[in-house]
Short mmCIF file of C-alpha atoms in Angstrom, two decimals:
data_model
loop_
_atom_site.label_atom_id
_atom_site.label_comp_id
_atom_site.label_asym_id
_atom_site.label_seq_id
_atom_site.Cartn_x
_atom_site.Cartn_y
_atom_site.Cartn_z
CA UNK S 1 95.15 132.39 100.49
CA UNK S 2 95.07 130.57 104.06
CA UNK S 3 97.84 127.51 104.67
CA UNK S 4 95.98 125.53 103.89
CA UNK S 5 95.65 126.73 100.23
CA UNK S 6 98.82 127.37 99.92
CA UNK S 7 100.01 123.73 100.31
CA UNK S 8 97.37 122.05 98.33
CA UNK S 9 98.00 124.65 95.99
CA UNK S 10 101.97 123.67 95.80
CA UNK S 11 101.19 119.97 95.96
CA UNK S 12 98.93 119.91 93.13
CA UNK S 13 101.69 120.60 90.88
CA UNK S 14 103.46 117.58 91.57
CA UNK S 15 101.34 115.51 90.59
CA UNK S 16 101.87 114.17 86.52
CA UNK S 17 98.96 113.47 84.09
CA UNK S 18 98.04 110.13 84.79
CA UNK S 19 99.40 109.36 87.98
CA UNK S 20 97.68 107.05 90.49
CA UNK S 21 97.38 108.93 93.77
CA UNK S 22 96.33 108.26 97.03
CA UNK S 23 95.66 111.64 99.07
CA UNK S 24 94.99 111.60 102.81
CA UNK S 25 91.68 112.44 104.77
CA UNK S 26 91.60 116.41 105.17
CA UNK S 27 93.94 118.27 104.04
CA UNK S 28 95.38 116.48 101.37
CA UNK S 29 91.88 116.04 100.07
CA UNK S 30 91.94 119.63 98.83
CA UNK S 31 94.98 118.36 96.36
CA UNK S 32 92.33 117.37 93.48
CA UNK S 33 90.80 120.30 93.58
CA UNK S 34 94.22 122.84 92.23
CA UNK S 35 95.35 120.43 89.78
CA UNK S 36 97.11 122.17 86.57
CA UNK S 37 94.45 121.64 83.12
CA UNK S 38 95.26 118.84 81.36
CA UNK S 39 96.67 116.78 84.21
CA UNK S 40 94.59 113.76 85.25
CA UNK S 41 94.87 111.90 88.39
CA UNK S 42 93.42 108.29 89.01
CA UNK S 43 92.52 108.37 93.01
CA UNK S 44 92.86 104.98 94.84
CA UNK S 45 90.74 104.79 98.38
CA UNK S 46 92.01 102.19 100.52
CA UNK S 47 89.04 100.85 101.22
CA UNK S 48 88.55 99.03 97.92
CA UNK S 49 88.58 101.17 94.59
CA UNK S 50 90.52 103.69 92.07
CA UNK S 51 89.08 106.12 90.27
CA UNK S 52 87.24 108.28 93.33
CA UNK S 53 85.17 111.17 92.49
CA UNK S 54 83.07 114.23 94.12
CA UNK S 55 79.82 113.23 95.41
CA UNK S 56 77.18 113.61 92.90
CA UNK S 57 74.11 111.18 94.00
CA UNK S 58 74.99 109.66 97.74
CA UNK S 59 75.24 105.81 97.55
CA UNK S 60 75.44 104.56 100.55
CA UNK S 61 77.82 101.81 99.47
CA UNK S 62 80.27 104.00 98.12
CA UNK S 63 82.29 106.07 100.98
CA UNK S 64 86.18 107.22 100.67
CA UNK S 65 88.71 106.16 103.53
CA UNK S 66 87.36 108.78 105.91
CA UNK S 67 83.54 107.20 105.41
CA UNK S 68 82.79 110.02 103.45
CA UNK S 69 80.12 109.48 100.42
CA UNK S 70 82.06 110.05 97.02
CA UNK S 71 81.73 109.05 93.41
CA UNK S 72 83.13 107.05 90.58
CA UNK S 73 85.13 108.15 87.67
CA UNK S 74 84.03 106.38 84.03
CA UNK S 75 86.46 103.77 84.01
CA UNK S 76 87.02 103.40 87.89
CA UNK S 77 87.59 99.58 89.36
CA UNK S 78 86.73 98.31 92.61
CA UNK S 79 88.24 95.80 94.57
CA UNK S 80 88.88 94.20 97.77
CA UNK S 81 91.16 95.18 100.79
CA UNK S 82 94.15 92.94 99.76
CA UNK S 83 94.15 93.88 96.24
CA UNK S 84 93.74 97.58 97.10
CA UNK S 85 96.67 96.56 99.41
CA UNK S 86 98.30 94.76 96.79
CA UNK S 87 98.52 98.34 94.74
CA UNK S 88 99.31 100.16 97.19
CA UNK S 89 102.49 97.96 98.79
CA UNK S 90 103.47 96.58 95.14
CA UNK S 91 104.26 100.16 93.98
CA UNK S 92 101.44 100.59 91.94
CA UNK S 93 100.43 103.58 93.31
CA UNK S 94 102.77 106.84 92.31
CA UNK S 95 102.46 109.54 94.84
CA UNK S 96 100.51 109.22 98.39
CA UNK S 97 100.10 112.74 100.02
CA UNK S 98 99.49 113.01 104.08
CA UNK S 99 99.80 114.67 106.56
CA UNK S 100 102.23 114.80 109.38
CA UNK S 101 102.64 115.46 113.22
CA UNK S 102 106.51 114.98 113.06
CA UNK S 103 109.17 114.78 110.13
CA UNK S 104 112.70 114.60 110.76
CA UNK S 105 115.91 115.14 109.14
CA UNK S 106 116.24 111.79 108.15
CA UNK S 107 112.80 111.54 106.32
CA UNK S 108 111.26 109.23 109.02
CA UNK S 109 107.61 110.14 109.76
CA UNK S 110 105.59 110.44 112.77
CA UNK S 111 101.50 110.80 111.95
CA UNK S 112 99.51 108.01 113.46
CA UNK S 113 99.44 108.57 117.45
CA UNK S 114 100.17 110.60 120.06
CA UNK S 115 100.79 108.74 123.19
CA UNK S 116 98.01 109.34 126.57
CA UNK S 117 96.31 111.78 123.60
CA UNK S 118 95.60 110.20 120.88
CA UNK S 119 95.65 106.60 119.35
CA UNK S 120 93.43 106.58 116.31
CA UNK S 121 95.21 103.82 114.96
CA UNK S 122 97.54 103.70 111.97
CA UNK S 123 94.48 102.33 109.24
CA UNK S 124 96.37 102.07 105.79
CA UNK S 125 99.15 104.73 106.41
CA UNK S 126 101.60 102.43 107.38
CA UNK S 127 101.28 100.58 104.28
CA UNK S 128 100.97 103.50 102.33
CA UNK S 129 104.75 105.11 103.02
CA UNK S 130 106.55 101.82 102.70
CA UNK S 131 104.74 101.36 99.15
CA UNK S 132 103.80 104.57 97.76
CA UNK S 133 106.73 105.66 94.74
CA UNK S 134 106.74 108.87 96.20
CA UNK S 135 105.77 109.89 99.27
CA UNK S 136 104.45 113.74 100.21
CA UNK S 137 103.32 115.43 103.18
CA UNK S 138 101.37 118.29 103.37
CA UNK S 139 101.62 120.06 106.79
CA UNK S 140 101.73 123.60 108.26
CA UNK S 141 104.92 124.74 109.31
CA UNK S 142 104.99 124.27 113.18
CA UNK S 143 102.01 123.29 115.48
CA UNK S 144 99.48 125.97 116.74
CA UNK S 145 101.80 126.93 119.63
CA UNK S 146 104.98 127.48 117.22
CA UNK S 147 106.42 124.24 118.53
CA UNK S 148 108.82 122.89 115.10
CA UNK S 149 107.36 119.57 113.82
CA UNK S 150 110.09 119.51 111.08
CA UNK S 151 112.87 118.29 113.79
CA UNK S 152 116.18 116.39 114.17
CA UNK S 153 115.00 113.27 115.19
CA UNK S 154 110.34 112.68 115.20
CA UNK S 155 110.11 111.99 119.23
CA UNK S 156 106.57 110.56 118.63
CA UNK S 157 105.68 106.79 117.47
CA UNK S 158 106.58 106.69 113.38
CA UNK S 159 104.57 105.74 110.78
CA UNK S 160 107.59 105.05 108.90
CA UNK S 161 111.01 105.14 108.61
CA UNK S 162 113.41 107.14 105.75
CA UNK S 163 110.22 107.00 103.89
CA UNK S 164 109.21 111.09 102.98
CA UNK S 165 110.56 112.14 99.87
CA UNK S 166 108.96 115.72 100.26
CA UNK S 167 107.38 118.18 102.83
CA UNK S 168 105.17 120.81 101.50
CA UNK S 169 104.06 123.88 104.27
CA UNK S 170 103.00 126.94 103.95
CA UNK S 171 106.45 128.60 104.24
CA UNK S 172 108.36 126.22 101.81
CA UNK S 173 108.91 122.91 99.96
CA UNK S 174 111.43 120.46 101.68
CA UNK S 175 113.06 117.89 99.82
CA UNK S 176 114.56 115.12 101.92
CA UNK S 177 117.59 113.21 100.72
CA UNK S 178 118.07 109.75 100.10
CA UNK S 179 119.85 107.70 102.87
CA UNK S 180 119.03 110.04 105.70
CA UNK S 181 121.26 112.60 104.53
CA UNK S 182 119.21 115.51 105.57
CA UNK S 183 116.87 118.03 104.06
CA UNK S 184 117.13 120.54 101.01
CA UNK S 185 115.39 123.80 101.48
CA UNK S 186 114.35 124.49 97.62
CA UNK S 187 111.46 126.64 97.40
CA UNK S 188 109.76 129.17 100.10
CA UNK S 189 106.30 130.91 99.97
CA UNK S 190 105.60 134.36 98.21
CA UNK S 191 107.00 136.62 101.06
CA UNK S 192 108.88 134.22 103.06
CA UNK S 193 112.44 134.23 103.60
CA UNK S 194 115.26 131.47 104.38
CA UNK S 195 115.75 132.82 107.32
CA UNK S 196 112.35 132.26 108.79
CA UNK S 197 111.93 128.49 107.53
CA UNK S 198 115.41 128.18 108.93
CA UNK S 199 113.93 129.63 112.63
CA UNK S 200 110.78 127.74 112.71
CA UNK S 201 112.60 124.06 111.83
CA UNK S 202 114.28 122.06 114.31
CA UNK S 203 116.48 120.33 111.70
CA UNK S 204 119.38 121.55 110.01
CA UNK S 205 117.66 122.98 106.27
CA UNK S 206 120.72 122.96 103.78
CA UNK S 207 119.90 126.39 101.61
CA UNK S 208 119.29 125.18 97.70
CA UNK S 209 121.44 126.90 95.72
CA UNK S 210 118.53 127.10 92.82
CA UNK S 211 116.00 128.36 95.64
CA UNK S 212 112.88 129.56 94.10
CA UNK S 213 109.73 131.29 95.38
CA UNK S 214 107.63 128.87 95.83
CA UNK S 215 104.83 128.02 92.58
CA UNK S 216 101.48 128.08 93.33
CA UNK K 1 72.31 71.00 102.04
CA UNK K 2 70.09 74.26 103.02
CA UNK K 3 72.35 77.03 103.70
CA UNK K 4 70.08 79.83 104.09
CA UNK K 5 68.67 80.02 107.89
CA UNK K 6 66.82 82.52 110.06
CA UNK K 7 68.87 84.56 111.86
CA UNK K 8 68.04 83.34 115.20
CA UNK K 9 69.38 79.97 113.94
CA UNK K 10 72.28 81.88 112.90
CA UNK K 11 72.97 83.57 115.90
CA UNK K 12 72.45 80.48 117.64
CA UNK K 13 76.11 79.96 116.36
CA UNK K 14 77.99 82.44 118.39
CA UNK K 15 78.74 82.20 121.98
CA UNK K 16 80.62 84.36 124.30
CA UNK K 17 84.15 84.48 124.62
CA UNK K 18 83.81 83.74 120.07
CA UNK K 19 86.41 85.11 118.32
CA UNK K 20 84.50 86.85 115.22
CA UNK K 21 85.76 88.76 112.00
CA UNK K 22 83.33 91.23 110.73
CA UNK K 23 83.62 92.90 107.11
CA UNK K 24 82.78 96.35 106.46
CA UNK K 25 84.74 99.64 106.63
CA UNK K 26 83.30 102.36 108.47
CA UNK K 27 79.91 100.76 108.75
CA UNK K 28 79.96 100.06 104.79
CA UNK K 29 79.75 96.79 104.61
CA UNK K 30 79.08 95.89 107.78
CA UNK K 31 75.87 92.77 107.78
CA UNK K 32 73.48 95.13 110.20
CA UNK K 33 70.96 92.58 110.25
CA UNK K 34 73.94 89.93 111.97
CA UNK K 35 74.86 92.77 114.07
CA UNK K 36 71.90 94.10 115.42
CA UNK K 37 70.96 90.67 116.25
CA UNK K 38 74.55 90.15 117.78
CA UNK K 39 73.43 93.07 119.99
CA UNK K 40 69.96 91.74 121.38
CA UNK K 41 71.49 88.42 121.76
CA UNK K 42 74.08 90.32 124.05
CA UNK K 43 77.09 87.87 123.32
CA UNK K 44 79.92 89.02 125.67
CA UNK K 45 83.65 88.60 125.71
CA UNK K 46 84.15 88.59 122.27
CA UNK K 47 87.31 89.03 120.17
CA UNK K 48 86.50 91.18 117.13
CA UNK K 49 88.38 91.07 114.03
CA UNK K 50 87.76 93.73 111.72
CA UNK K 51 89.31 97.15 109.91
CA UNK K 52 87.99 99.32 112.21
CA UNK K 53 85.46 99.86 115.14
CA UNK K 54 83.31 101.88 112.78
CA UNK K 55 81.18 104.89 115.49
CA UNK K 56 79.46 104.58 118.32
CA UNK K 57 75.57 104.77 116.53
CA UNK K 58 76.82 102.63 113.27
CA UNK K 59 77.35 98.71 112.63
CA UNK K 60 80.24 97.32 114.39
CA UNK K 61 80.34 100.45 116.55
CA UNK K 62 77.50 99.86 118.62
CA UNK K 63 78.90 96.30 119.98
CA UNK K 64 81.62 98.42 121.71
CA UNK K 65 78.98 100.99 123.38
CA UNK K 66 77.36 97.38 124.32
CA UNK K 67 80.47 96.48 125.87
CA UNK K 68 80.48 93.10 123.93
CA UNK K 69 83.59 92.89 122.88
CA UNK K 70 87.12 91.86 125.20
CA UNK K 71 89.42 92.51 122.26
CA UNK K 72 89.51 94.71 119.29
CA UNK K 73 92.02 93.40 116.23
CA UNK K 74 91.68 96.77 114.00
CA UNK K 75 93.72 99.21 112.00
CA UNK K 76 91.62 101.98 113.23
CA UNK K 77 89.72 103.09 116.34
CA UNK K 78 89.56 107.43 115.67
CA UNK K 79 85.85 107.55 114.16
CA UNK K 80 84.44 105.63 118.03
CA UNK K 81 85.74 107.61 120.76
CA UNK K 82 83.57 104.94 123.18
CA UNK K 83 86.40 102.54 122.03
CA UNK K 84 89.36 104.74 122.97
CA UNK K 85 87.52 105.28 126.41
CA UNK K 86 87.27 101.87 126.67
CA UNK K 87 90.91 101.18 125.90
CA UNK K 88 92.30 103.95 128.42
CA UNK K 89 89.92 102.38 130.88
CA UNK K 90 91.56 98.75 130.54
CA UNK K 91 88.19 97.66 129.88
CA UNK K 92 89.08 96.62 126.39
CA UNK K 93 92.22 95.67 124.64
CA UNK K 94 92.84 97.05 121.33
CA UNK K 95 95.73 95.52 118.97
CA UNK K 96 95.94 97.84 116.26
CA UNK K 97 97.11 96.75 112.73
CA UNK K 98 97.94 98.00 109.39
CA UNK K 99 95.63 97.88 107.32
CA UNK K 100 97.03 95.88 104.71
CA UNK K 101 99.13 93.90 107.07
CA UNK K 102 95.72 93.11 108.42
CA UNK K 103 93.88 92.03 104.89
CA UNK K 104 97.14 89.88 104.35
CA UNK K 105 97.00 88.54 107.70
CA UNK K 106 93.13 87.42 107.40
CA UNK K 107 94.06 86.48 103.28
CA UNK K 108 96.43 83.77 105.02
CA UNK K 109 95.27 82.63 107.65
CA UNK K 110 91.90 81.73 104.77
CA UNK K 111 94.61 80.68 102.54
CA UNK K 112 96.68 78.36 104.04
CA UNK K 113 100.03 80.33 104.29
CA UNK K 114 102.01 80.41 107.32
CA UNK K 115 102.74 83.91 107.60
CA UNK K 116 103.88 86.76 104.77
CA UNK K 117 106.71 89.06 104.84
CA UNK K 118 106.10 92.85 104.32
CA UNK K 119 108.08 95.83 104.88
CA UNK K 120 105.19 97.44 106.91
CA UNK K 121 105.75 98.96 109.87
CA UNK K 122 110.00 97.89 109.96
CA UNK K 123 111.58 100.42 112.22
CA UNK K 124 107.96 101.01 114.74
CA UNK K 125 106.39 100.02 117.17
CA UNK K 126 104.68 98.10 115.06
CA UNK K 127 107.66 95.61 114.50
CA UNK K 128 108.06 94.82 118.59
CA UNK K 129 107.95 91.35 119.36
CA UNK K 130 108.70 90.34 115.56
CA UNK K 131 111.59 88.93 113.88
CA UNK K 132 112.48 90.72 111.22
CA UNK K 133 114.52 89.16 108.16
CA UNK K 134 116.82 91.09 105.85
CA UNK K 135 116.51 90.14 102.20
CA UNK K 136 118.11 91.12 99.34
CA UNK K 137 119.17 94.13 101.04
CA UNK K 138 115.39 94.96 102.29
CA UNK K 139 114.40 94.37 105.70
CA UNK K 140 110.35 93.03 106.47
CA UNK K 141 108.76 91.36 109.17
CA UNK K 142 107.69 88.44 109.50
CA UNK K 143 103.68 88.51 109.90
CA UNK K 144 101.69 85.61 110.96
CA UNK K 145 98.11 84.79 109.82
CA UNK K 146 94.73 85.17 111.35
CA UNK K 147 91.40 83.36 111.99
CA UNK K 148 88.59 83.59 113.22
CA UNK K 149 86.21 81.01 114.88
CA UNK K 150 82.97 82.86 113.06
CA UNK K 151 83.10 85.34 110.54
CA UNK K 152 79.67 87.34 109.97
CA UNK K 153 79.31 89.02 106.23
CA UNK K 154 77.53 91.00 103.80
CA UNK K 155 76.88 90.19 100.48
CA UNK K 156 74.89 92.28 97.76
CA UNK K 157 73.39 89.37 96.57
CA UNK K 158 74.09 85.56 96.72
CA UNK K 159 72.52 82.50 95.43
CA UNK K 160 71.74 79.73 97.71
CA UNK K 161 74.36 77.91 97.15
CA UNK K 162 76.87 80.95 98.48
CA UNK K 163 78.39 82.17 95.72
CA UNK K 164 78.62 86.00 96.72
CA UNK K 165 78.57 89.14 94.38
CA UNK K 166 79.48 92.49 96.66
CA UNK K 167 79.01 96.25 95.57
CA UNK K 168 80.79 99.24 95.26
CA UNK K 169 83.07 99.97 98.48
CA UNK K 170 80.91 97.36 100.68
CA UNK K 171 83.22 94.73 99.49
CA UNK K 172 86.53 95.33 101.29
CA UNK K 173 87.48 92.62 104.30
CA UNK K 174 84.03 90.56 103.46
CA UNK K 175 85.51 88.24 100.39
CA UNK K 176 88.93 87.76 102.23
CA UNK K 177 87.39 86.94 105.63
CA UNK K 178 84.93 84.29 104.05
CA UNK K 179 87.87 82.24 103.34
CA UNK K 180 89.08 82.72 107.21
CA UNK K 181 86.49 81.58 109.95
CA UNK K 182 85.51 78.34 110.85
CA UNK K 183 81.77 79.45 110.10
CA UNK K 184 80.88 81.96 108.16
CA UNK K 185 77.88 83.15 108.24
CA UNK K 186 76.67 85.82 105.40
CA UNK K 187 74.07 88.44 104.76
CA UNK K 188 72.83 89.15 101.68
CA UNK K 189 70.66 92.03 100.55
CA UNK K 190 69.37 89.30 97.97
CA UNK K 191 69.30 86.09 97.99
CA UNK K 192 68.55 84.19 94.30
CA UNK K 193 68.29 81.09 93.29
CA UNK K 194 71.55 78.91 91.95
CA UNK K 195 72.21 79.98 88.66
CA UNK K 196 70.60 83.18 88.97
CA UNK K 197 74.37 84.57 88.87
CA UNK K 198 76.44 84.27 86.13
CA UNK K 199 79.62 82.29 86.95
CA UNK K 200 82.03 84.90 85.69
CA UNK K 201 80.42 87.18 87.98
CA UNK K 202 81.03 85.14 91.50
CA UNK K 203 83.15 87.26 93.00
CA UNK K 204 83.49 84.64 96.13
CA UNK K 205 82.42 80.69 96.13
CA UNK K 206 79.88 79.17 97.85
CA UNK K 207 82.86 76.58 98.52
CA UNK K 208 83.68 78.94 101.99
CA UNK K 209 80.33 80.24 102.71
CA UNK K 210 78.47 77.71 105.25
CA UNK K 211 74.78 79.78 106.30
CA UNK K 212 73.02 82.71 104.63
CA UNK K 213 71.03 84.87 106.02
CA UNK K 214 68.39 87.37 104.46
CA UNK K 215 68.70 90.84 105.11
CA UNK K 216 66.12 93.31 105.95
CA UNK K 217 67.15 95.86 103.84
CA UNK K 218 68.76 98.89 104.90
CA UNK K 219 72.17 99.92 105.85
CA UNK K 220 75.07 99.38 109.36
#
């Protein structure tokens, strides 16, 4: 199972029957593909609708966020950007999953730009963190060169601030505190240990005292 | 009065230095009848206000490789490297907006309002030069709205009166921006005659739409 698999895998689980979710382009696409039998999701798309598919026949008026062609669920509703807005800001929307160039102890999030590098622009993540209920991201461990991205303070621009309730990776789950009171380290990957998440995050990981091996 | 025109007489409308919101996300959406025109017409030093700069060989996209635009209101820029280039260069300035702060912004500006408050972006860059008001205990910003001298559109089908009816994810900006602009201009895939739509299935008044335009088909 690559990293990749792993955290989809993990993420998957969080998600309740019914929930209305709205998952990030790559990555956090893969969640709707390991969901548990029996649970349900509704997907929103930013970009007007709930109830997002896989592509069966490709209409070229119907694309996800990325511009991707998808399909429609029996039951699914489109809409316009404010009203998909309107669910997403008004807490209408239970869990958004993304992913993430910089957490920090405090929960803030850094995803949308690097400066000189990279400036995509923030499209509807913004929104999506100070509305979501919950808010998940999905990230390996540490960037390709072993740099931390889980750190004490996010040195890049933020997406938002004290808004991550939870950091899936493929070494552990992360829960961050309310009130920037730091991060809980409550579940690690088949073969990982403590000690390892502990070496490869900048921030200070407080040790859950119900850690678990990670579910997947 | 006759709202449906050629599109030269439509594009007769826009002049350089316009400011212009365009619907469509990603291309979908986008009217690529208007835009293609907007193209051969070669209008320069426009401000664009739209959800994204779509890429370089689709809709919007190709007014930036046409280096038509002076100013890009967007929440996203990543699928057209052409207008990063641009931006680096200097040769184009590039606000970038969420994306629901932006639909709000437009949703005013067509709505009356004076601004809307929204905790979006409090505590980034996004909140510099803002005032930001604490209430209840929450803090938001204080967003003001936007408009547009000309907004161009795409309809699925509209009668010829204006009333619109959109489909699947081609709707997005295009029924908030038609409130917005001080012409707006749409393109319909289908144009029908009044009464051809059913009333409860107007999904945006001919009250807002001034000129139609028929489409040739095909998509951004």
């Amino acid at each position: 199972m690559d990293s990749k698999e792993i955290i989809a895998r993990r993420i998957a689980l969080e998600l309740k029957d019914g929930n209305v979710v709205n998952l990030g382009i790559g990555l956090p696409t893969m969640v709707s593909n390991y969901l548990p039998k029996g649970v349900n999701i509704l997907l929103q798309s930013e970009n007007g609708f709930v109830g997002l598919a896989p592509v069966k026949d490709v209409d070229p008026d119907l694309v996800n966020a990325g511009g991707q062609p998808v399909g429609l669920v029996p039951g699914a509703a489109m809409f316009d950007s404010c009203t998909s807005f309107m669910l997403i800001r008004g807490g209408h929307v239970d869990a958004t999953v993304l992913g993430g160039l910089q957490v920090d102890s405090k929960g803030n999030l850094a995803n949308w730009m690097v400066p000189g590098k990279m400036v995509p622009g923030m499209g509807g993540a913004m929104d999506l963190v100070s509305g979501a209920k919950k808010v998940i991201i999905g990230m390996e461990h540490t960037a390709k060169d072993g740099t931390p991205k889980i750190l004490v303070n996010c040195d890049l621009p933020l997406t938002g601030k004290g808004v991550v309730n939870m950091i899936v990776t493929e070494l552990g789950v992360i829960r961050v505190i309310p009130e920037g009171l730091g991060l809980i380290l409550e579940e690690t990957a088949p073969g990982v240990t403590p000690e390892e998440v502990i070496a490869k995050t900048q921030a200070k990981l407080t040790i859950s005292p119900n850690l678990t091996t990670m579910k997947l | 009065m006759e709202k449906v025109i050629s599109i030269e007489k439509a594009l007769d409308k826009i002049n350089d230095g316009a400011t212009i919101m365009i619907g469509g996300f990603l291309g979908v959406g986008n009217p690529p009848t208007l835009v293609d025109a907007l193209i051969k017409k070669n209008v320069k030093n426009l401000t664009l206000i739209a959800n994204d700069t779509a890429r370089p060989d689709l809709g919007i996209g190709k007014l930036v490789v046409n280096k038509q635009l002076k100013k890009a209101i967007v929440s996203h820029i990543g699928t057209n490297a052409e207008t990063g280039r641009q931006m680096i260069a200097g040769e184009l300035s590039v606000d970038l907006i969420p994306q629901g702060t932006l639909a709000e912004r437009i949703r005013c500006g067509g709505a009356g309002l004076g601004g809307f408050l929204t905790p979006t972006g409090v505590g980034t860059i996004v909140e510099d030069g803002k005032q930001r008001l604490v209430l209840s205990g929450k803090s938001y910003l204080l967003e003001m709205p936007l408009r547009a001298d000309i907004a161009l559109l795409y309809a699925q089908k509209a009668d010829k009166f204006g009333n619109l009816v959109f489909r699947r994810s081609s709707r997005n900006f295009n029924p908030i921006m038609a409130f917005a602009a001080d012409v707006v201009i749409v393109e319909a895939k289908e144009i029908v005659e009044i009464g051809q739509i059913d009333p409860d299935e107007v999904m945006v008044t001919g009250v807002v739409v001034d000129w139609l335009v028929q489409g040739k088909g095909g998509n951004a």
